[in-house]
């Protein structure tokens, strides 16, 4: 019975390990192994090289462990017996030579073929610049030469070399969209740069890759790669000021926004709201997600976020608003209507 229990326990452990191992093998929008640009393909190739190299070293070590266990009651090697010179040569080969050659090769390949080709581009080799500012816990995107400012959802043209200039407004963050390139750190008092490029239209998820506080896990972003002509349309719309309130309810909502703490923290271009603490809300209604990809941008979620942001994302800098029912409905209607003007 004990023997069967032991076998059953080992079987369950094997199944659990297998499920854990394959759980990360599914398709995802945040995978280094699904590259959509030349730099990302170089990183993917390096990943496979590293897997192969580590596999060689690991299988050698495991083979000797298995051999030692099988022959634990006998001395010497199979077929060769107790040949001390051969055993010393095997230890030197698998313990020193193969690891040194493998790691040296990987180090050289990563520096020559990957790191140099994925590093910061020269300004003359890129077609446009986008500025990224990391905040606790959201992303700000600015487009030099344009009034366009957005948050957490970056739009870029496809097949365009972009000079991404990153900096932080507070602590260390790290910008990482694995399908497009490697990560780049945002360090206080310093600007860093990296190349951003997308082969084809798509939506690519990114994440802060450096622990930055309580809501680090909820500091995601989306990169929307669009054909150049569609991107230019988006850029022109995003650069425009917010539309005038469409009706009396929206006008009341604008008044609630401007007379409360909202205007002290957020900017809405075309109004007196010029806050710098929270995201620019000029066209917030156009975004797919809120709170750095934490909740969908739908009316019910937006209302919950306005009333009790700490319940959605504890520790963020947005306070809840103590509004009357009519004021809340008017504010919700106004913010939801901050979209591109038709036409």
Coordinates of N, CA and C in Angstrom, one line a residue, residues 160-248:
X160 N 8.1 51.9 -39.5 CA 8.7 53.2 -39.2 C 9.6 53.1 -38.0
X161 N 10.9 53.6 -38.2 CA 11.9 53.5 -37.2 C 11.6 54.7 -36.2
X162 N 11.3 54.3 -34.9 CA 10.9 55.3 -34.0 C 12.0 55.4 -32.9
X163 N 12.4 56.6 -32.6 CA 13.3 56.9 -31.5 C 12.5 57.1 -30.2
X164 N 12.5 56.1 -29.4 CA 11.7 56.2 -28.1 C 12.6 56.7 -27.0
X165 N 12.2 57.9 -26.5 CA 13.0 58.6 -25.5 C 12.2 58.4 -24.2
X166 N 12.8 57.7 -23.2 CA 12.1 57.4 -21.9 C 12.7 58.1 -20.7
X167 N 11.9 58.5 -19.8 CA 12.3 59.1 -18.5 C 11.2 58.8 -17.5
X168 N 11.5 59.0 -16.2 CA 10.6 58.8 -15.2 C 10.2 60.0 -14.4
X169 N 9.0 60.1 -13.9 CA 8.6 61.2 -13.1 C 8.8 61.0 -11.6
X170 N 9.2 59.7 -11.3 CA 9.3 59.4 -9.8 C 10.4 58.4 -9.6
X171 N 10.0 57.1 -9.6 CA 11.0 56.0 -9.3 C 11.4 55.3 -10.5
X172 N 12.2 54.3 -10.4 CA 12.7 53.5 -11.6 C 11.5 52.7 -12.1
X173 N 11.3 52.8 -13.4 CA 10.4 51.9 -14.1 C 11.2 51.3 -15.3
X174 N 10.5 50.4 -16.0 CA 11.2 49.8 -17.2 C 10.1 49.5 -18.2
X175 N 10.3 50.1 -19.4 CA 9.4 50.0 -20.5 C 9.8 48.7 -21.3
X176 N 8.8 47.8 -21.5 CA 9.1 46.5 -22.2 C 7.8 46.1 -23.0
X177 N 8.0 46.1 -24.3 CA 7.0 45.5 -25.2 C 7.8 44.3 -25.9
X178 N 7.7 43.1 -25.4 CA 8.6 42.0 -25.9 C 8.4 41.7 -27.3
X179 N 7.3 41.9 -27.9 CA 7.1 41.6 -29.3 C 7.8 42.6 -30.3
X180 N 8.2 43.7 -29.7 CA 8.8 44.8 -30.5 C 10.3 45.0 -30.2
X181 N 10.7 44.9 -29.0 CA 12.1 45.0 -28.7 C 12.4 44.7 -27.2
X182 N 13.6 44.8 -26.8 CA 14.0 44.5 -25.4 C 13.5 45.6 -24.5
X183 N 13.7 45.4 -23.2 CA 13.2 46.5 -22.2 C 14.3 47.6 -22.1
X184 N 13.8 48.7 -21.7 CA 14.7 49.9 -21.4 C 14.3 50.5 -20.1
X185 N 15.2 50.8 -19.2 CA 14.9 51.3 -17.9 C 14.7 52.8 -17.9
X186 N 13.8 53.3 -17.1 CA 13.5 54.7 -16.9 C 14.1 55.0 -15.5
X187 N 15.2 55.9 -15.5 CA 15.9 56.1 -14.3 C 15.8 57.6 -13.9
X188 N 15.6 57.9 -12.7 CA 15.5 59.3 -12.3 C 16.7 60.1 -12.7
X189 N 16.4 61.3 -13.3 CA 17.5 62.2 -13.7 C 18.2 61.8 -15.0
X190 N 17.7 60.8 -15.7 CA 18.4 60.4 -16.9 C 17.4 60.1 -18.0
X191 N 17.8 60.3 -19.2 CA 17.0 59.9 -20.4 C 17.6 58.8 -21.1
X192 N 16.9 57.7 -21.4 CA 17.4 56.6 -22.2 C 16.6 56.5 -23.5
X193 N 17.2 55.8 -24.4 CA 16.5 55.7 -25.7 C 16.6 54.3 -26.2
X194 N 15.6 53.9 -27.0 CA 15.6 52.6 -27.7 C 14.8 52.7 -29.0
X195 N 15.1 51.8 -29.9 CA 14.4 51.7 -31.2 C 13.1 51.0 -31.0
X196 N 12.0 51.6 -31.5 CA 10.7 50.9 -31.5 C 10.3 50.8 -33.0
X197 N 9.9 49.6 -33.4 CA 9.5 49.3 -34.8 C 8.5 48.2 -34.8
X198 N 7.5 48.3 -35.7 CA 6.6 47.2 -35.9 C 6.4 46.9 -37.3
X199 N 6.6 45.6 -37.7 CA 6.5 45.2 -39.0 C 5.1 45.4 -39.6
X200 N 4.1 45.1 -38.9 CA 2.7 45.1 -39.4 C 1.7 45.6 -38.4
X201 N 0.5 46.0 -38.8 CA -0.5 46.5 -37.9 C -0.8 45.4 -36.8
X202 N -1.1 45.9 -35.6 CA -1.4 45.0 -34.5 C -1.5 45.7 -33.2
X203 N -1.8 45.0 -32.2 CA -1.9 45.5 -30.8 C -1.0 44.7 -30.0
X204 N 0.0 45.4 -29.4 CA 1.1 44.7 -28.7 C 1.1 45.2 -27.3
X205 N 1.0 44.2 -26.4 CA 1.0 44.5 -24.9 C 2.4 44.7 -24.4
X206 N 2.5 45.7 -23.5 CA 3.7 45.9 -22.7 C 3.5 45.9 -21.3
X207 N 4.6 46.1 -20.5 CA 4.5 46.0 -19.0 C 5.7 46.7 -18.4
X208 N 5.5 47.4 -17.3 CA 6.6 47.8 -16.5 C 7.4 46.6 -16.0
X209 N 8.6 46.5 -16.3 CA 9.4 45.3 -16.0 C 10.4 45.6 -14.8
X210 N 10.2 46.6 -14.0 CA 11.0 46.9 -12.9 C 10.1 47.2 -11.7
X211 N 10.2 46.5 -10.6 CA 9.3 46.7 -9.5 C 9.3 48.2 -9.0
X212 N 8.1 48.8 -9.0 CA 8.1 50.2 -8.7 C 7.0 50.6 -7.7
X213 N 6.6 49.6 -6.9 CA 5.6 49.9 -5.9 C 4.4 49.0 -5.8
X214 N 3.4 49.3 -5.0 CA 2.3 48.4 -4.7 C 1.6 48.0 -6.0
X215 N 1.4 48.9 -7.0 CA 0.6 48.6 -8.2 C 1.5 48.3 -9.4
X216 N 2.7 47.9 -9.2 CA 3.6 47.6 -10.3 C 3.0 46.6 -11.3
X217 N 2.3 45.6 -10.8 CA 1.7 44.6 -11.6 C 0.5 45.1 -12.5
X218 N 0.0 46.3 -12.1 CA -1.1 46.9 -12.8 C -0.6 48.2 -13.5
X219 N 0.6 48.1 -14.1 CA 1.2 49.2 -14.9 C 1.5 48.7 -16.3
X220 N 0.5 48.3 -17.0 CA 0.6 47.8 -18.3 C 0.4 48.9 -19.4
X221 N 0.6 48.5 -20.6 CA 0.4 49.5 -21.7 C 0.1 48.7 -23.0
X222 N -0.5 49.4 -23.9 CA -0.7 48.8 -25.3 C -0.1 49.7 -26.3
X223 N 0.6 49.0 -27.3 CA 1.1 49.7 -28.5 C 0.2 49.3 -29.7
X224 N -0.4 50.3 -30.3 CA -1.2 50.1 -31.4 C -0.4 50.5 -32.7
X225 N 0.0 49.5 -33.5 CA 0.7 49.8 -34.7 C -0.3 49.9 -35.8
X226 N -0.3 51.0 -36.6 CA -1.3 51.3 -37.6 C -0.6 51.7 -38.9
X227 N -1.2 51.5 -40.1 CA -0.7 52.0 -41.3 C -0.4 53.5 -41.2
X228 N 0.7 54.0 -41.8 CA 1.0 55.4 -41.6 C -0.1 56.4 -41.9
X229 N -0.9 56.2 -42.9 CA -2.0 57.1 -43.1 C -3.0 57.1 -42.0
X230 N -3.3 55.9 -41.5 CA -4.3 55.9 -40.4 C -3.7 56.5 -39.1
X231 N -2.4 56.2 -38.9 CA -1.7 56.9 -37.7 C -1.8 58.4 -37.8
X232 N -1.5 58.9 -39.0 CA -1.6 60.4 -39.1 C -2.9 61.0 -38.8
X233 N -4.0 60.2 -39.2 CA -5.3 60.7 -38.9 C -5.5 60.6 -37.4
X234 N -5.1 59.5 -36.7 CA -5.2 59.5 -35.3 C -4.4 60.6 -34.6
X235 N -3.2 60.9 -35.1 CA -2.4 61.9 -34.4 C -3.0 63.3 -34.5
X236 N -3.6 63.6 -35.7 CA -4.3 64.9 -35.9 C -5.5 65.0 -34.9
X237 N -6.2 63.9 -34.8 CA -7.4 63.9 -33.9 C -7.0 64.0 -32.4
X238 N -5.9 63.3 -32.1 CA -5.4 63.3 -30.7 C -4.9 64.7 -30.3
X239 N -4.3 65.4 -31.3 CA -3.7 66.7 -31.0 C -4.8 67.8 -30.9
X240 N -6.0 67.6 -31.4 CA -7.1 68.6 -31.3 C -7.5 68.7 -29.8
X241 N -8.0 69.9 -29.5 CA -8.6 70.1 -28.1 C -9.9 69.3 -28.0
X242 N -10.3 69.2 -26.7 CA -11.5 68.4 -26.4 C -12.7 69.1 -27.1
X243 N -13.7 68.3 -27.5 CA -14.9 68.9 -28.1 C -15.7 69.6 -27.0
X244 N -16.5 70.6 -27.5 CA -17.4 71.3 -26.5 C -18.5 70.3 -26.1
X245 N -19.0 70.5 -24.8 CA -20.0 69.6 -24.3 C -21.2 69.6 -25.3
X246 N -21.7 68.4 -25.6 CA -22.8 68.3 -26.6 C -24.2 68.6 -26.1
X247 N -24.4 68.7 -24.8 CA -25.7 68.9 -24.3 C -25.7 69.5 -22.9
X248 N -26.8 69.8 -22.3 CA -26.8 70.4 -21.0 C -26.2 69.5 -19.9

